[in-house]
mmCIF file of C-alpha atoms in Angstrom:
data_model
loop_
_atom_site.group_PDB
_atom_site.id
_atom_site.type_symbol
_atom_site.label_atom_id
_atom_site.label_comp_id
_atom_site.label_asym_id
_atom_site.label_seq_id
_atom_site.Cartn_x
_atom_site.Cartn_y
_atom_site.Cartn_z
ATOM 1 C CA MET A 1 -86.021 167.695 -63.567
ATOM 2 C CA TYR A 2 -84.253 168.504 -60.293
ATOM 3 C CA LEU A 3 -84.046 165.591 -57.876
ATOM 4 C CA ARG A 4 -83.698 166.442 -54.213
ATOM 5 C CA PRO A 5 -80.858 164.432 -52.593
ATOM 6 C CA VAL A 6 -81.947 161.893 -50.010
ATOM 7 C CA ASP A 7 -80.873 162.612 -46.440
ATOM 8 C CA ARG A 8 -79.210 159.370 -45.261
ATOM 9 C CA SER A 9 -77.829 160.779 -42.021
ATOM 10 C CA THR A 10 -78.764 159.159 -38.727
ATOM 11 C CA PRO A 11 -80.936 160.914 -36.107
ATOM 12 C CA ALA A 12 -77.848 161.415 -33.926
ATOM 13 C CA GLU A 13 -75.988 163.093 -36.787
ATOM 14 C CA ARG A 14 -78.954 165.314 -37.540
ATOM 15 C CA ALA A 15 -79.250 166.272 -33.865
ATOM 16 C CA ALA A 16 -75.550 167.214 -33.824
ATOM 17 C CA ALA A 17 -75.942 169.422 -36.878
ATOM 18 C CA PRO A 18 -75.902 173.217 -36.277
ATOM 19 C CA GLY A 19 -79.309 174.864 -36.016
ATOM 20 C CA PHE A 20 -81.052 171.785 -34.622
ATOM 21 C CA ILE A 21 -82.980 172.166 -31.350
ATOM 22 C CA GLY A 22 -84.801 168.972 -30.356
ATOM 23 C CA ARG A 23 -87.367 168.366 -33.084
ATOM 24 C CA LEU A 24 -87.148 171.989 -34.303
ATOM 25 C CA ARG A 25 -84.703 172.701 -37.137
ATOM 26 C CA LEU A 26 -83.841 176.396 -37.351
ATOM 27 C CA PRO A 27 -83.670 178.050 -40.779
ATOM 28 C CA ARG A 28 -80.227 178.326 -42.349
ATOM 29 C CA PRO A 29 -78.782 181.789 -43.110
ATOM 30 C CA GLU A 30 -79.659 181.546 -46.809
ATOM 31 C CA GLN A 31 -83.250 180.676 -45.838
ATOM 32 C CA TRP A 32 -83.461 183.808 -43.691
ATOM 33 C CA GLY A 33 -82.370 185.775 -46.753
ATOM 34 C CA LYS A 34 -85.114 184.231 -48.878
ATOM 35 C CA LEU A 35 -87.664 184.977 -46.155
ATOM 36 C CA TRP A 36 -86.609 188.609 -45.977
ATOM 37 C CA LEU A 37 -86.766 188.867 -49.781
ATOM 38 C CA ARG A 38 -90.303 187.422 -49.770
ATOM 39 C CA ILE A 39 -91.333 189.943 -47.099
ATOM 40 C CA ARG A 40 -89.933 192.834 -49.159
ATOM 41 C CA ARG A 41 -91.751 191.664 -52.285
ATOM 42 C CA ASN A 42 -95.091 191.249 -50.482
ATOM 43 C CA TRP A 43 -94.794 193.982 -47.860
ATOM 44 C CA GLN A 44 -98.381 195.130 -48.462
ATOM 45 C CA LEU A 45 -99.733 191.794 -47.214
ATOM 46 C CA TYR A 46 -97.565 191.928 -44.100
ATOM 47 C CA VAL A 47 -98.772 195.471 -43.386
ATOM 48 C CA LEU A 48 -102.361 194.197 -43.528
ATOM 49 C CA LEU A 49 -101.358 191.353 -41.193
ATOM 50 C CA PHE A 50 -99.758 193.729 -38.697
ATOM 51 C CA LEU A 51 -102.961 195.231 -37.276
ATOM 52 C CA PRO A 52 -104.683 191.863 -36.551
ATOM 53 C CA LEU A 53 -101.496 190.597 -34.903
ATOM 54 C CA LEU A 54 -101.236 193.799 -32.859
ATOM 55 C CA TRP A 55 -104.873 193.394 -31.744
ATOM 56 C CA LEU A 56 -104.186 189.755 -30.834
ATOM 57 C CA VAL A 57 -101.158 190.685 -28.718
ATOM 58 C CA ILE A 58 -102.817 193.616 -26.937
ATOM 59 C CA PHE A 59 -106.238 192.119 -26.212
ATOM 60 C CA ARG A 60 -105.491 188.377 -25.997
ATOM 61 C CA TYR A 61 -101.941 187.820 -24.828
ATOM 62 C CA ALA A 62 -101.140 190.930 -22.786
ATOM 63 C CA PRO A 63 -104.127 190.388 -20.410
ATOM 64 C CA MET A 64 -102.686 186.978 -19.512
ATOM 65 C CA TYR A 65 -100.345 188.837 -17.191
ATOM 66 C CA GLY A 66 -103.346 189.644 -14.993
ATOM 67 C CA ALA A 67 -104.318 185.974 -14.694
ATOM 68 C CA GLN A 68 -102.027 185.705 -11.688
ATOM 69 C CA ILE A 69 -104.670 187.684 -9.755
ATOM 70 C CA ALA A 70 -106.447 184.334 -9.385
ATOM 71 C CA PHE A 71 -103.563 183.144 -7.188
ATOM 72 C CA ARG A 72 -103.271 186.320 -5.094
ATOM 73 C CA GLU A 73 -105.404 188.221 -2.601
ATOM 74 C CA TYR A 74 -105.583 191.135 -5.000
ATOM 75 C CA SER A 75 -106.012 194.679 -3.784
ATOM 76 C CA PRO A 76 -105.958 197.674 -6.162
ATOM 77 C CA ALA A 77 -104.055 199.630 -3.513
ATOM 78 C CA PHE A 78 -101.093 197.217 -3.628
ATOM 79 C CA GLY A 79 -101.263 196.229 -7.290
ATOM 80 C CA ILE A 80 -100.723 192.776 -8.734
ATOM 81 C CA GLU A 81 -97.131 192.318 -7.630
ATOM 82 C CA GLY A 82 -97.749 193.737 -4.171
ATOM 83 C CA SER A 83 -100.769 191.560 -3.388
ATOM 84 C CA PRO A 84 -100.032 188.478 -1.237
ATOM 85 C CA TRP A 85 -99.819 185.066 -2.882
ATOM 86 C CA VAL A 86 -102.543 182.630 -1.739
ATOM 87 C CA GLY A 87 -102.104 179.786 -4.251
ATOM 88 C CA LEU A 88 -105.236 177.755 -5.005
ATOM 89 C CA ALA A 89 -107.314 179.190 -2.152
ATOM 90 C CA HIS A 90 -109.815 180.909 -4.462
ATOM 91 C CA PHE A 91 -110.306 177.758 -6.531
ATOM 92 C CA GLU A 92 -110.985 175.740 -3.374
ATOM 93 C CA ARG A 93 -113.426 178.421 -2.242
ATOM 94 C CA PHE A 94 -115.365 178.093 -5.510
ATOM 95 C CA PHE A 95 -115.424 174.288 -5.302
ATOM 96 C CA LYS A 96 -116.849 174.476 -1.766
ATOM 97 C CA SER A 97 -119.289 177.267 -2.591
ATOM 98 C CA TYR A 98 -123.045 176.674 -2.546
ATOM 99 C CA TYR A 99 -123.248 178.159 -6.067
ATOM 100 C CA PHE A 100 -120.682 175.773 -7.580
ATOM 101 C CA LYS A 101 -123.082 172.980 -8.521
ATOM 102 C CA PRO A 102 -126.023 175.043 -9.850
ATOM 103 C CA VAL A 103 -123.770 177.403 -11.815
ATOM 104 C CA ILE A 104 -121.819 174.552 -13.434
ATOM 105 C CA VAL A 105 -124.952 172.507 -14.139
ATOM 106 C CA ASN A 106 -126.797 175.476 -15.673
ATOM 107 C CA THR A 107 -123.814 176.338 -17.850
ATOM 108 C CA LEU A 108 -123.344 172.774 -19.094
ATOM 109 C CA VAL A 109 -127.062 172.231 -19.759
ATOM 110 C CA ILE A 110 -127.438 175.411 -21.804
ATOM 111 C CA SER A 111 -124.098 174.958 -23.588
ATOM 112 C CA PHE A 112 -124.517 171.342 -24.664
ATOM 113 C CA TYR A 113 -128.194 171.915 -25.485
ATOM 114 C CA SER A 114 -127.147 174.771 -27.787
ATOM 115 C CA LEU A 115 -124.385 172.663 -29.329
ATOM 116 C CA LEU A 116 -126.444 169.518 -29.929
ATOM 117 C CA ALA A 117 -129.525 171.350 -31.227
ATOM 118 C CA GLY A 118 -127.794 174.157 -33.074
ATOM 119 C CA PHE A 119 -124.859 172.421 -34.757
ATOM 120 C CA PRO A 120 -126.716 170.261 -37.330
ATOM 121 C CA ILE A 121 -129.364 172.837 -38.298
ATOM 122 C CA PRO A 122 -127.073 175.111 -40.395
ATOM 123 C CA ILE A 123 -125.832 171.973 -42.193
ATOM 124 C CA ILE A 124 -129.413 170.867 -42.944
ATOM 125 C CA LEU A 125 -130.313 174.384 -44.100
ATOM 126 C CA ALA A 126 -127.253 174.574 -46.364
ATOM 127 C CA LEU A 127 -127.975 171.155 -47.896
ATOM 128 C CA SER A 128 -131.603 172.155 -48.501
ATOM 129 C CA VAL A 129 -130.787 175.545 -50.045
ATOM 130 C CA ASN A 130 -128.100 173.963 -52.214
ATOM 131 C CA GLN A 131 -130.752 171.751 -53.847
ATOM 132 C CA VAL A 132 -132.975 174.688 -54.822
ATOM 133 C CA LYS A 133 -132.729 175.488 -58.531
ATOM 134 C CA MET A 134 -134.792 178.716 -58.578
ATOM 135 C CA ARG A 135 -132.223 181.467 -58.067
ATOM 136 C CA LEU A 136 -134.706 184.082 -56.813
ATOM 137 C CA PHE A 137 -136.230 181.750 -54.228
ATOM 138 C CA ARG A 138 -132.791 180.551 -53.131
ATOM 139 C CA ASN A 139 -131.459 184.078 -52.636
ATOM 140 C CA SER A 140 -134.614 185.083 -50.782
ATOM 141 C CA VAL A 141 -134.303 182.165 -48.370
ATOM 142 C CA GLN A 142 -130.651 182.976 -47.725
ATOM 143 C CA MET A 143 -131.377 186.641 -47.047
ATOM 144 C CA ILE A 144 -134.347 185.914 -44.761
ATOM 145 C CA THR A 145 -132.483 183.300 -42.729
ATOM 146 C CA TYR A 146 -129.235 185.182 -42.150
ATOM 147 C CA ALA A 147 -130.768 188.641 -41.608
ATOM 148 C CA PRO A 148 -131.554 187.945 -37.882
ATOM 149 C CA HIS A 149 -127.809 187.589 -37.249
ATOM 150 C CA PHE A 150 -127.478 191.377 -37.550
ATOM 151 C CA ILE A 151 -130.149 192.112 -34.935
ATOM 152 C CA SER A 152 -128.614 193.133 -31.618
ATOM 153 C CA THR A 153 -128.992 190.955 -28.545
ATOM 154 C CA VAL A 154 -130.957 193.659 -26.709
ATOM 155 C CA VAL A 155 -133.502 193.830 -29.533
ATOM 156 C CA ILE A 156 -133.794 190.026 -29.684
ATOM 157 C CA VAL A 157 -134.523 189.781 -25.950
ATOM 158 C CA GLY A 158 -136.994 192.663 -26.207
ATOM 159 C CA MET A 159 -138.780 190.816 -29.005
ATOM 160 C CA LEU A 160 -138.934 187.681 -26.846
ATOM 161 C CA PHE A 161 -140.472 189.584 -23.934
ATOM 162 C CA GLN A 162 -143.070 191.167 -26.220
ATOM 163 C CA PHE A 163 -143.838 187.958 -28.084
ATOM 164 C CA LEU A 164 -144.145 185.855 -24.912
ATOM 165 C CA HIS A 165 -145.797 188.477 -22.694
ATOM 166 C CA PRO A 166 -148.453 186.795 -20.469
ATOM 167 C CA ARG A 167 -151.064 189.515 -21.148
ATOM 168 C CA VAL A 168 -150.435 191.209 -24.520
ATOM 169 C CA GLY A 169 -148.063 188.836 -26.276
ATOM 170 C CA PHE A 170 -148.796 186.586 -29.234
ATOM 171 C CA THR A 171 -148.781 183.471 -27.052
ATOM 172 C CA ALA A 172 -151.303 185.112 -24.698
ATOM 173 C CA SER A 173 -153.596 185.998 -27.608
ATOM 174 C CA LEU A 174 -153.342 182.465 -28.986
ATOM 175 C CA ALA A 175 -154.079 180.963 -25.550
ATOM 176 C CA ASN A 176 -157.125 183.220 -25.096
ATOM 177 C CA LEU A 177 -158.356 182.232 -28.550
ATOM 178 C CA LEU A 178 -158.123 178.557 -27.578
ATOM 179 C CA GLY A 179 -159.728 179.158 -24.197
ATOM 180 C CA MET A 180 -156.559 178.371 -22.249
ATOM 181 C CA ALA A 181 -154.730 180.240 -19.488
ATOM 182 C CA PRO A 182 -151.999 182.486 -20.941
ATOM 183 C CA PRO A 183 -148.540 181.079 -20.128
ATOM 184 C CA ASN A 184 -145.755 183.124 -18.546
ATOM 185 C CA ALA A 185 -142.954 181.543 -20.549
ATOM 186 C CA MET A 186 -140.286 184.116 -19.659
ATOM 187 C CA GLY A 187 -140.907 183.545 -15.962
ATOM 188 C CA ASP A 188 -141.093 179.755 -16.191
ATOM 189 C CA PRO A 189 -137.762 178.190 -15.125
ATOM 190 C CA ALA A 190 -138.470 175.045 -17.171
ATOM 191 C CA ALA A 191 -138.841 177.093 -20.371
ATOM 192 C CA PHE A 192 -135.721 179.247 -19.981
ATOM 193 C CA ALA A 193 -133.251 176.892 -21.689
ATOM 194 C CA HIS A 194 -135.642 176.164 -24.575
ATOM 195 C CA ILE A 195 -136.314 179.853 -25.233
ATOM 196 C CA PHE A 196 -132.627 180.732 -25.017
ATOM 197 C CA VAL A 197 -131.448 177.932 -27.316
ATOM 198 C CA TRP A 198 -134.093 178.044 -30.023
ATOM 199 C CA SER A 199 -134.129 181.821 -30.290
ATOM 200 C CA GLY A 200 -130.354 181.616 -30.732
ATOM 201 C CA ILE A 201 -130.729 178.955 -33.418
ATOM 202 C CA TRP A 202 -133.257 181.126 -35.258
ATOM 203 C CA GLN A 203 -130.885 184.071 -35.091
ATOM 204 C CA GLU A 204 -127.687 182.283 -36.189
ATOM 205 C CA MET A 205 -128.648 179.348 -38.423
ATOM 206 C CA GLY A 206 -128.679 181.349 -41.664
ATOM 207 C CA PHE A 207 -125.345 182.978 -40.975
ATOM 208 C CA GLY A 208 -123.818 179.630 -40.000
ATOM 209 C CA ALA A 209 -125.085 178.041 -43.219
ATOM 210 C CA ILE A 210 -123.043 180.466 -45.322
ATOM 211 C CA ILE A 211 -119.824 178.563 -44.574
ATOM 212 C CA TYR A 212 -121.361 175.233 -45.578
ATOM 213 C CA LEU A 213 -122.844 176.720 -48.753
ATOM 214 C CA ALA A 214 -119.387 177.966 -49.675
ATOM 215 C CA VAL A 215 -117.985 174.457 -49.152
ATOM 216 C CA LEU A 216 -120.775 172.890 -51.219
ATOM 217 C CA SER A 217 -119.975 175.262 -54.090
ATOM 218 C CA THR A 218 -116.455 173.792 -54.277
ATOM 219 C CA ILE A 219 -117.653 170.191 -54.803
ATOM 220 C CA ASP A 220 -116.963 169.027 -58.352
ATOM 221 C CA PRO A 221 -120.238 169.044 -60.346
ATOM 222 C CA ALA A 222 -118.920 166.051 -62.291
ATOM 223 C CA LEU A 223 -119.532 163.911 -59.213
ATOM 224 C CA HIS A 224 -123.232 164.778 -59.240
ATOM 225 C CA GLU A 225 -123.453 164.293 -62.998
ATOM 226 C CA ALA A 226 -121.909 160.834 -62.716
ATOM 227 C CA ALA A 227 -124.250 159.970 -59.840
ATOM 228 C CA VAL A 228 -127.294 161.047 -61.897
ATOM 229 C CA VAL A 229 -126.120 158.893 -64.786
ATOM 230 C CA ASP A 230 -125.823 155.954 -62.396
ATOM 231 C CA GLY A 231 -129.398 156.508 -61.245
ATOM 232 C CA ALA A 232 -128.720 158.058 -57.810
ATOM 233 C CA SER A 233 -131.593 159.941 -56.240
ATOM 234 C CA ARG A 234 -131.285 163.409 -54.749
ATOM 235 C CA LEU A 235 -131.099 162.061 -51.209
ATOM 236 C CA GLN A 236 -128.419 159.578 -52.247
ATOM 237 C CA ARG A 237 -126.341 162.354 -53.795
ATOM 238 C CA ILE A 238 -126.666 164.383 -50.596
ATOM 239 C CA ARG A 239 -125.644 161.385 -48.509
ATOM 240 C CA TYR A 240 -122.708 160.159 -50.568
ATOM 241 C CA ILE A 241 -121.377 163.393 -52.147
ATOM 242 C CA ASP A 242 -122.464 166.517 -50.264
ATOM 243 C CA ILE A 243 -122.189 165.290 -46.672
ATOM 244 C CA PRO A 244 -118.692 163.732 -47.112
ATOM 245 C CA GLY A 245 -117.610 166.989 -48.728
ATOM 246 C CA LEU A 246 -118.850 168.933 -45.693
ATOM 247 C CA MET A 247 -117.325 166.651 -43.064
ATOM 248 C CA PRO A 248 -113.830 168.254 -42.812
ATOM 249 C CA THR A 249 -115.288 171.739 -42.348
ATOM 250 C CA ALA A 250 -117.990 170.456 -40.004
ATOM 251 C CA MET A 251 -115.420 168.711 -37.800
ATOM 252 C CA VAL A 252 -113.288 171.854 -37.524
ATOM 253 C CA LEU A 253 -116.321 173.959 -36.577
ATOM 254 C CA LEU A 254 -117.455 171.291 -34.106
ATOM 255 C CA VAL A 255 -114.053 171.330 -32.387
ATOM 256 C CA LEU A 256 -114.099 175.132 -32.199
ATOM 257 C CA SER A 257 -117.672 175.132 -30.875
ATOM 258 C CA THR A 258 -116.767 172.588 -28.193
ATOM 259 C CA GLY A 259 -113.849 174.742 -27.075
ATOM 260 C CA ARG A 260 -116.340 177.567 -26.481
ATOM 261 C CA VAL A 261 -118.921 175.336 -24.828
ATOM 262 C CA LEU A 262 -118.657 177.173 -21.496
ATOM 263 C CA GLU A 263 -118.813 180.590 -23.162
ATOM 264 C CA VAL A 264 -122.564 181.026 -22.827
ATOM 265 C CA ALA A 265 -123.609 184.394 -24.262
ATOM 266 C CA PHE A 266 -123.394 186.724 -21.272
ATOM 267 C CA GLU A 267 -125.542 189.552 -22.613
ATOM 268 C CA LYS A 268 -128.486 187.402 -23.623
ATOM 269 C CA VAL A 269 -128.521 185.337 -20.425
ATOM 270 C CA TYR A 270 -128.192 188.429 -18.242
ATOM 271 C CA LEU A 271 -131.014 190.234 -20.057
ATOM 272 C CA MET A 272 -133.308 187.195 -19.854
ATOM 273 C CA GLN A 273 -132.728 186.645 -16.129
ATOM 274 C CA SER A 274 -135.452 187.448 -13.622
ATOM 275 C CA PRO A 275 -136.070 186.548 -9.968
ATOM 276 C CA LEU A 276 -138.398 183.785 -11.204
ATOM 277 C CA ASN A 277 -135.859 181.937 -13.367
ATOM 278 C CA LEU A 278 -132.575 182.870 -11.689
ATOM 279 C CA GLY A 279 -132.161 179.353 -10.320
ATOM 280 C CA VAL A 280 -131.704 177.932 -13.832
ATOM 281 C CA ALA A 281 -130.394 181.073 -15.549
ATOM 282 C CA GLU A 282 -127.293 181.746 -13.439
ATOM 283 C CA VAL A 283 -124.274 180.645 -15.514
ATOM 284 C CA ILE A 284 -120.536 181.083 -15.019
ATOM 285 C CA ASN A 285 -120.300 184.364 -16.934
ATOM 286 C CA THR A 286 -123.139 186.071 -15.064
ATOM 287 C CA TYR A 287 -121.940 184.684 -11.716
ATOM 288 C CA VAL A 288 -118.454 186.090 -12.328
ATOM 289 C CA TYR A 289 -120.015 189.444 -13.206
ATOM 290 C CA ARG A 290 -122.089 189.517 -10.022
ATOM 291 C CA VAL A 291 -119.199 188.490 -7.781
ATOM 292 C CA GLY A 292 -116.563 190.644 -9.424
ATOM 293 C CA LEU A 293 -118.474 193.869 -10.117
ATOM 294 C CA LEU A 294 -121.907 193.908 -8.445
ATOM 295 C CA SER A 295 -121.171 192.554 -4.970
ATOM 296 C CA PRO A 296 -120.650 195.068 -2.137
ATOM 297 C CA ILE A 297 -117.061 193.821 -1.752
ATOM 298 C CA LEU A 298 -115.465 193.590 -5.186
ATOM 299 C CA ASP A 299 -113.750 190.207 -5.168
ATOM 300 C CA PHE A 300 -111.496 190.423 -8.231
ATOM 301 C CA SER A 301 -109.337 187.446 -7.260
ATOM 302 C CA TYR A 302 -112.272 185.089 -6.776
ATOM 303 C CA SER A 303 -113.950 186.065 -10.045
ATOM 304 C CA THR A 304 -110.631 185.811 -11.920
ATOM 305 C CA ALA A 305 -110.088 182.307 -10.524
ATOM 306 C CA ILE A 306 -113.511 181.217 -11.801
ATOM 307 C CA GLY A 307 -112.846 182.710 -15.221
ATOM 308 C CA LEU A 308 -109.427 181.055 -15.401
ATOM 309 C CA LEU A 309 -110.928 177.701 -14.429
ATOM 310 C CA LYS A 310 -113.494 178.078 -17.206
ATOM 311 C CA GLY A 311 -110.725 178.748 -19.716
ATOM 312 C CA ILE A 312 -108.715 175.700 -18.616
ATOM 313 C CA VAL A 313 -111.755 173.423 -18.891
ATOM 314 C CA GLY A 314 -112.514 174.824 -22.346
ATOM 315 C CA LEU A 315 -108.937 174.133 -23.471
ATOM 316 C CA LEU A 316 -109.106 170.536 -22.209
ATOM 317 C CA LEU A 317 -112.424 169.991 -24.000
ATOM 318 C CA LEU A 318 -110.944 171.437 -27.190
ATOM 319 C CA ILE A 319 -107.978 169.047 -27.057
ATOM 320 C CA ALA A 320 -110.156 166.029 -26.222
ATOM 321 C CA VAL A 321 -112.718 166.637 -28.969
ATOM 322 C CA ASN A 322 -110.013 167.358 -31.537
ATOM 323 C CA TYR A 323 -108.287 164.078 -30.593
ATOM 324 C CA ALA A 324 -111.571 162.186 -30.951
ATOM 325 C CA ALA A 325 -112.327 163.835 -34.290
ATOM 326 C CA ARG A 326 -108.865 162.971 -35.632
ATOM 327 C CA ARG A 327 -109.159 159.390 -34.396
ATOM 328 C CA PHE A 328 -112.627 158.579 -35.711
ATOM 329 C CA THR A 329 -113.018 160.847 -38.771
ATOM 330 C CA ASN A 330 -109.414 161.739 -39.640
ATOM 331 C CA ASN A 331 -110.434 165.419 -39.595
ATOM 332 C CA GLY A 332 -109.641 167.959 -36.935
ATOM 333 C CA LEU A 333 -108.334 171.381 -36.101
ATOM 334 C CA TRP A 334 -104.711 170.210 -35.983
#
């Protein structure tokens, strides 16, 4: 058996060694040769990796060059480099704007409502489906619950308007049957967040449960067999075997979901907006769209500043939640 020699050099000696940059140790020449040999042997995999990396560079990293518009008084006639630098003026303008508070509050309410209500439901669905022994019933439940994921947002909103129509919708027919006044749910500001969140949960819970079902399938059946021998009930096996097995994956998905907490679905919110509920339905994404593209004076710099601020806040939330997850559960994204 080959024993790797122990490195007894001091940190100062290691820092003075060639190829050492701070905490980063660069590969030695022979390691570069091994890397190149591995690439040649598995070139098909690297070819498959090339297109996703190219998409990432073109559509995610290259547009970062335009983020400097947020710090300039941008004019298409002068271009990005020719537009005058104004620093944080657009950010200050947003902070002092009348729309700052309602837009931020609406975004946070809808986002955290969606996160708190929608995050545990796919886990509960996956745990429930995993306990079903009848294969036909189990497959039917899976298909019925994740099929709505493939319905387009426009169709979903159209279904909501038809279902909740105050004159011909199902809720109107039910209210007339009970002798009550038909509600106008789509025009009620108090009902907007509930309709948006729970229709989204209905549409995505089955698709989200697929990941947890895949994780549950990797749990060693011997653990359940031993628990049954020891007299554990089904709920006890879920609590002490299934849920701990799901926790690492759940924490990673929770961190990722928190990082996107300000990314409220633009299409669905915009399609559900009306003059009656605009006060609670205007979120950051729709406000940026109105300011940047629908206003008489296209204010690209102002809308870019708002979008950049949203991205920075999302990054800070991602780091904070990942730190908390690592500290309290020892599971996180990194």
